[in-house]
JSON list of C-alpha atoms in Angstrom, two decimals:
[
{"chain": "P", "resi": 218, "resn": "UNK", "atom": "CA", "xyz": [0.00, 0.00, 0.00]},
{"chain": "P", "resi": 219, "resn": "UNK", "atom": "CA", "xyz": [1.53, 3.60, -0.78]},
{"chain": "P", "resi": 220, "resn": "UNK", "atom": "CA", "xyz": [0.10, 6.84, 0.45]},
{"chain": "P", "resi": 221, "resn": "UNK", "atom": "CA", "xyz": [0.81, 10.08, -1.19]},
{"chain": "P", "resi": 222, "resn": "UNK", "atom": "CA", "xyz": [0.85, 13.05, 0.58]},
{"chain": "P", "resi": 223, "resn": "UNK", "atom": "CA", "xyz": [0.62, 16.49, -0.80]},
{"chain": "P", "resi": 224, "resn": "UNK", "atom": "CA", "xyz": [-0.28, 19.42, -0.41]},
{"chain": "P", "resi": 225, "resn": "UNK", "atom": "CA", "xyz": [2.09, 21.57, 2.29]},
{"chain": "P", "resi": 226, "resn": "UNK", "atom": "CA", "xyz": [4.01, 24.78, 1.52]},
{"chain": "P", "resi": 227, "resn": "UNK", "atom": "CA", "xyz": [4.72, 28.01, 3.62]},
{"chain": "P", "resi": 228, "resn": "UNK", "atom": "CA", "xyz": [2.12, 29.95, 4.51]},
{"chain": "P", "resi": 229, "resn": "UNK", "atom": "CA", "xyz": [1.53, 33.21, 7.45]},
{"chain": "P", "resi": 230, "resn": "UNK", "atom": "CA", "xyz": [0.24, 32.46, 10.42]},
{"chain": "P", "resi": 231, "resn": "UNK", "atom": "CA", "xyz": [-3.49, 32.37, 10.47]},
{"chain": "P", "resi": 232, "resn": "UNK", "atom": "CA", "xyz": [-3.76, 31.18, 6.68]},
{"chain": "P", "resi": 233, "resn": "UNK", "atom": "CA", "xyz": [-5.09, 27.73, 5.69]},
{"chain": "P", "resi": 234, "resn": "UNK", "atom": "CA", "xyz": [-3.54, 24.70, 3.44]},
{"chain": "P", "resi": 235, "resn": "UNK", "atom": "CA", "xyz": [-5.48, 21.41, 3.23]},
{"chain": "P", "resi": 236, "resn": "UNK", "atom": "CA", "xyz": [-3.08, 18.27, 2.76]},
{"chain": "P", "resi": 237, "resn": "UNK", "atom": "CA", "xyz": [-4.16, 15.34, 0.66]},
{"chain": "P", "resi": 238, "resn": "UNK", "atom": "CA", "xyz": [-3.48, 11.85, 1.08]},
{"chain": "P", "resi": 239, "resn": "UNK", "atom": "CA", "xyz": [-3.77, 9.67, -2.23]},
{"chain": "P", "resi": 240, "resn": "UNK", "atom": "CA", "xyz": [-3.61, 5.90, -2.80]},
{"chain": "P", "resi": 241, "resn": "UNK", "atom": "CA", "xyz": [-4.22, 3.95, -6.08]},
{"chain": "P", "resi": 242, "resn": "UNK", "atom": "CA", "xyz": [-5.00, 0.81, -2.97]},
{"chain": "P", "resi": 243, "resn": "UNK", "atom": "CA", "xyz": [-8.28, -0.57, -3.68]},
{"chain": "P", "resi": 244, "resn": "UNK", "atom": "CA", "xyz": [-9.37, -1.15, 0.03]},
{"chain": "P", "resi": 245, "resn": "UNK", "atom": "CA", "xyz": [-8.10, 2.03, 0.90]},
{"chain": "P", "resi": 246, "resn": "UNK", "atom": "CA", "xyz": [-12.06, 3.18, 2.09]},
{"chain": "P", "resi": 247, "resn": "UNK", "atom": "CA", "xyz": [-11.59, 0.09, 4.60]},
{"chain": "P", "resi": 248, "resn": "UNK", "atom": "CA", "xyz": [-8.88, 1.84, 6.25]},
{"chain": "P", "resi": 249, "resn": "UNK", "atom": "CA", "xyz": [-8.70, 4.24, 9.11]},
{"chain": "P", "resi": 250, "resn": "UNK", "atom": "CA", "xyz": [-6.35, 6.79, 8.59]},
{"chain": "P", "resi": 251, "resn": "UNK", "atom": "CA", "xyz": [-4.82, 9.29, 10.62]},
{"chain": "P", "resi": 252, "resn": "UNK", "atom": "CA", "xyz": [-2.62, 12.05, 10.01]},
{"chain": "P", "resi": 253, "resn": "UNK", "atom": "CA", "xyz": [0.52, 12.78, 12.11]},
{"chain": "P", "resi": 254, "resn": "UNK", "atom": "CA", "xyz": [3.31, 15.00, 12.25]},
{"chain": "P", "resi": 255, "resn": "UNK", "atom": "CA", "xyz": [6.93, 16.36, 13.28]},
{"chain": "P", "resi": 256, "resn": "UNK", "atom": "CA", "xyz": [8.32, 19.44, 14.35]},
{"chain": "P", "resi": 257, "resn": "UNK", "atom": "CA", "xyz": [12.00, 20.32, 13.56]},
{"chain": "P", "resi": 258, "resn": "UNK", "atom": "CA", "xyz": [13.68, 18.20, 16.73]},
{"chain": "P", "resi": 259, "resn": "UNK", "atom": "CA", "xyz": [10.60, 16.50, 18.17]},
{"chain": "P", "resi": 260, "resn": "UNK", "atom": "CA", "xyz": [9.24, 13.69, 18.44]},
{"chain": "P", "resi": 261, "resn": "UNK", "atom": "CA", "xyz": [6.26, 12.50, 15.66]},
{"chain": "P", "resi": 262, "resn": "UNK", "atom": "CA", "xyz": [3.14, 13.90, 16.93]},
{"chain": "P", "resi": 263, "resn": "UNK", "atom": "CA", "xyz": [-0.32, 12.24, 16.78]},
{"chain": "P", "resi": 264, "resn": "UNK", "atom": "CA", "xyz": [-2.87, 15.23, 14.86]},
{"chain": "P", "resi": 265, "resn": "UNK", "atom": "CA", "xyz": [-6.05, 13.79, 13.43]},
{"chain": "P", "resi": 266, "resn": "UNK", "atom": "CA", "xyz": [-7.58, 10.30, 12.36]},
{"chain": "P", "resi": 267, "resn": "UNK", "atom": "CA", "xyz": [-10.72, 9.29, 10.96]},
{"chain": "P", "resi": 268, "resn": "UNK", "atom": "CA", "xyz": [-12.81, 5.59, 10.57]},
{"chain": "P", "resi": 269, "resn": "UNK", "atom": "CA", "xyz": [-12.87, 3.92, 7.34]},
{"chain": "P", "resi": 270, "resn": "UNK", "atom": "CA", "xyz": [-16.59, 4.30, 8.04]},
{"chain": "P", "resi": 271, "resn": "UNK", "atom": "CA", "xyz": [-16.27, 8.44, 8.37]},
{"chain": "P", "resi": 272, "resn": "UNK", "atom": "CA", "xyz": [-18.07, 8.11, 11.72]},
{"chain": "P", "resi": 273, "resn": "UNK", "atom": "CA", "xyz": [-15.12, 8.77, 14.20]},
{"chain": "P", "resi": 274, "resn": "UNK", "atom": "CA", "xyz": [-12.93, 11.53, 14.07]},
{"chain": "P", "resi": 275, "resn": "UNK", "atom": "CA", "xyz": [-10.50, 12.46, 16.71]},
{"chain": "P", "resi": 276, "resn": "UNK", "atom": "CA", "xyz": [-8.38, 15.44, 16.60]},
{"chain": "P", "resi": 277, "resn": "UNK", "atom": "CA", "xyz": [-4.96, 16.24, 19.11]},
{"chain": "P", "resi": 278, "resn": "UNK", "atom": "CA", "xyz": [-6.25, 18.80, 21.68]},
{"chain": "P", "resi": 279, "resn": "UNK", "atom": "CA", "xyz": [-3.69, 21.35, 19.99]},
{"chain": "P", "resi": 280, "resn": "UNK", "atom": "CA", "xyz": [-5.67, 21.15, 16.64]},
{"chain": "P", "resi": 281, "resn": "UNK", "atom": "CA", "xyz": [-9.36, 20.75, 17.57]},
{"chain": "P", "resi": 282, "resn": "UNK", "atom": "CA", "xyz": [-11.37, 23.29, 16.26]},
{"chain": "P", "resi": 283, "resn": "UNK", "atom": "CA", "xyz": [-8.75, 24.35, 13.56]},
{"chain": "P", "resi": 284, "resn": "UNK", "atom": "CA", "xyz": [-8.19, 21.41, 11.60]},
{"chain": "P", "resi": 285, "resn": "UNK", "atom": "CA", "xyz": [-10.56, 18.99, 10.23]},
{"chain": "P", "resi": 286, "resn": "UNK", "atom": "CA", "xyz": [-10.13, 15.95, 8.63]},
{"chain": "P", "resi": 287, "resn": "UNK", "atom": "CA", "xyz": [-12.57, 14.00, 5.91]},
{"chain": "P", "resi": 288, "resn": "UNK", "atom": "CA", "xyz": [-12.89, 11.14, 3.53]},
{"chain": "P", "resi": 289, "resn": "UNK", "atom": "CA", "xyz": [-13.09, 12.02, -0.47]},
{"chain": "P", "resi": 290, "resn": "UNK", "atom": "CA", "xyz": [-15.89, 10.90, -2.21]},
{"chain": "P", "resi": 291, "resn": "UNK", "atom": "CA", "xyz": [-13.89, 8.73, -4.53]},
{"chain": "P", "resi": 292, "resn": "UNK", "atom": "CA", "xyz": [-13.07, 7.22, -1.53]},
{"chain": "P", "resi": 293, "resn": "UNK", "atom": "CA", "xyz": [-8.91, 6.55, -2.03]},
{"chain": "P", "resi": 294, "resn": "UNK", "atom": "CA", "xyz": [-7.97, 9.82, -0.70]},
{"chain": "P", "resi": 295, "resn": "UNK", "atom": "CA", "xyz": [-8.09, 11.65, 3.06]},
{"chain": "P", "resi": 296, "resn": "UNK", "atom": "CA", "xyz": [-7.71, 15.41, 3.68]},
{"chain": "P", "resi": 297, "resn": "UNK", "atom": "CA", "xyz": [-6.77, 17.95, 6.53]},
{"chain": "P", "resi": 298, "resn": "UNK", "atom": "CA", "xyz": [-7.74, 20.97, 6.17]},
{"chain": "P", "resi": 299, "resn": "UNK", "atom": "CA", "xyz": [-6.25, 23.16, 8.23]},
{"chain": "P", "resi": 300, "resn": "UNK", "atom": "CA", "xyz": [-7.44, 27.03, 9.18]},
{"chain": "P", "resi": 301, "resn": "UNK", "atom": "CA", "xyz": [-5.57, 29.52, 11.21]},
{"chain": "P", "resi": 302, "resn": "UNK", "atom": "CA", "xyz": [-2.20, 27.76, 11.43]},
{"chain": "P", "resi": 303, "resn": "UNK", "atom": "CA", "xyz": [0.28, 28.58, 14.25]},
{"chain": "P", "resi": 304, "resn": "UNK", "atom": "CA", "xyz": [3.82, 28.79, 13.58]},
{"chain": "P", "resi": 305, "resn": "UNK", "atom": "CA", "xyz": [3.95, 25.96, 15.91]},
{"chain": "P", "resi": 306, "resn": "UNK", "atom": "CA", "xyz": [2.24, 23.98, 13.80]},
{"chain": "P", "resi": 307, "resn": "UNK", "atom": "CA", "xyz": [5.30, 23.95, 11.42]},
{"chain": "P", "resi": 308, "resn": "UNK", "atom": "CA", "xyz": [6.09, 20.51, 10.83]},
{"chain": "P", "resi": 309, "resn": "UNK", "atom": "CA", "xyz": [6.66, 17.53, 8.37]},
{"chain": "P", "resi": 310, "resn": "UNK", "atom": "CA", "xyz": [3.16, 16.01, 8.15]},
{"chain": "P", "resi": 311, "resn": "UNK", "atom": "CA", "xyz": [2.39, 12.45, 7.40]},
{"chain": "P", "resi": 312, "resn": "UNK", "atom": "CA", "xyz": [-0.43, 10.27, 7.09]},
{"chain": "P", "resi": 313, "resn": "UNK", "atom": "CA", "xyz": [-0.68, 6.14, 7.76]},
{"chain": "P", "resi": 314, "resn": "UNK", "atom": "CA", "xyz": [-3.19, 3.62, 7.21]},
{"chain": "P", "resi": 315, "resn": "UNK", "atom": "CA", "xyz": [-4.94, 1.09, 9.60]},
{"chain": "P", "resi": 316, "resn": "UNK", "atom": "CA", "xyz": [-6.19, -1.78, 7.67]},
{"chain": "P", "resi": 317, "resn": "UNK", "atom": "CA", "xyz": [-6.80, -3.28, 11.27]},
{"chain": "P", "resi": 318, "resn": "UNK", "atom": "CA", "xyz": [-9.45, -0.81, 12.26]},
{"chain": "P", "resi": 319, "resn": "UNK", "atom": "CA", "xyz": [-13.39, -1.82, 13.07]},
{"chain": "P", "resi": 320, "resn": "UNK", "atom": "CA", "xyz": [-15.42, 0.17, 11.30]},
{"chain": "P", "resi": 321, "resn": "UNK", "atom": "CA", "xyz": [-15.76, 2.80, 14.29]},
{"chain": "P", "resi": 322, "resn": "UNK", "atom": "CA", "xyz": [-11.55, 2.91, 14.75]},
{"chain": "P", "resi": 323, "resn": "UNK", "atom": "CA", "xyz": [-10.23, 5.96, 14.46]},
{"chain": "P", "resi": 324, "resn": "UNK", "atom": "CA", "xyz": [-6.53, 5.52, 16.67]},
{"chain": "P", "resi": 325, "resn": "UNK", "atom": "CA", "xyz": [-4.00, 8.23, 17.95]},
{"chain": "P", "resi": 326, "resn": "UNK", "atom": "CA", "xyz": [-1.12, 6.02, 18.55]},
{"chain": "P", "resi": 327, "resn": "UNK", "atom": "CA", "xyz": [0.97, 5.49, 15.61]},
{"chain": "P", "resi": 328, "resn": "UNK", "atom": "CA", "xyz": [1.97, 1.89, 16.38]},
{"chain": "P", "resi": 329, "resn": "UNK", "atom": "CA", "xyz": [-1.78, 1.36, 15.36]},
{"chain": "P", "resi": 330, "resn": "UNK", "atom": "CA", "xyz": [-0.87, 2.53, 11.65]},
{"chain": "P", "resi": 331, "resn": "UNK", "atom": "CA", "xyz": [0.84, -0.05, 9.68]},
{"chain": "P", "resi": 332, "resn": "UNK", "atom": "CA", "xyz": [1.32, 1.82, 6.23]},
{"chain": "P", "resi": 333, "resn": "UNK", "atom": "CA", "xyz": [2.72, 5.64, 5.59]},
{"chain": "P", "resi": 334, "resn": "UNK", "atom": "CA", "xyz": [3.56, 8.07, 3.24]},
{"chain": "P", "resi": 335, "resn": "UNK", "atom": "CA", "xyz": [6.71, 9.99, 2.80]},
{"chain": "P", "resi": 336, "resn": "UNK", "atom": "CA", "xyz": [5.76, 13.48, 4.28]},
{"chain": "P", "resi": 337, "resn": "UNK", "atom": "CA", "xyz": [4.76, 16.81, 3.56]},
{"chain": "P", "resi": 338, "resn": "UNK", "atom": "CA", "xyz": [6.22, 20.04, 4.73]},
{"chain": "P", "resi": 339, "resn": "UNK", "atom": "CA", "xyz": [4.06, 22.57, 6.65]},
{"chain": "P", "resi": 340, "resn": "UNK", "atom": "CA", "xyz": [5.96, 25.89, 7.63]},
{"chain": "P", "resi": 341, "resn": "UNK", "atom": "CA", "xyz": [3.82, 28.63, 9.10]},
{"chain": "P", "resi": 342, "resn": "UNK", "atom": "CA", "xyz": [5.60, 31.82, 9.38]},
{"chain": "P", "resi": 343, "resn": "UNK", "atom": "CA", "xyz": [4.85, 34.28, 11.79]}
]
């Protein structure tokens, strides 16, 4: 299974960027899939995950509110849109796949995720 994600680039504080996460996988929509990231020098950070079902969403206290996260309607792709970005939310984002999920599963630990894609940059400048 590959992810693709896209969609990061510099941007001032309290701007938006959504982030897209592609895959050609077939059973992609049976996947939960979450969306993590990493600040220069710390550790990967848990930010927002959603069901395969679309039911659950869960969102890191830090983003909640701000960032949302949704299921395409072709089904093989996951976004984050994010609104009024924080320099502190400068980071290289990444989003995984949980083909282990129930229907309902939407995890923040990344052990949970078994497939990833290769990061996207997010710099919000102040």
């Amino acid at each position: 299974v590959q992810l693709q994600a896209s969609g990061g680039g510099l941007v001032q504080a309290g701007g938006s960027l959504r982030l897209s996460c592609l895959t050609s996988t077939r059973t992609f929509s049976m996947y939960a899939t979450g969306w993590f990231r990493q600040p220069p020098g710390k550790e990967r950070e848990f930010v927002a995950a959603v069901s395969w079902s679309g039911g659950t969403k869960n969102y890191a206290d830090s983003v909640n509110g701000r960032f949302f996260i949704s299921r395409g309607n072709a089904k093989n792709t996951v976004y984050l849109q994010m609104d009024s970005l924080k320099p502190e939310d400068t980071a290289v984002y990444y989003c995984a796949a949980n083909p282990g999920a129930t229907p309902v599963g939407a995890s923040e630990e990344s052990l949970d995720y078994e497939y990833w894609g290769q990061g996207t940059l997010v710099t919000v400048s102040s």
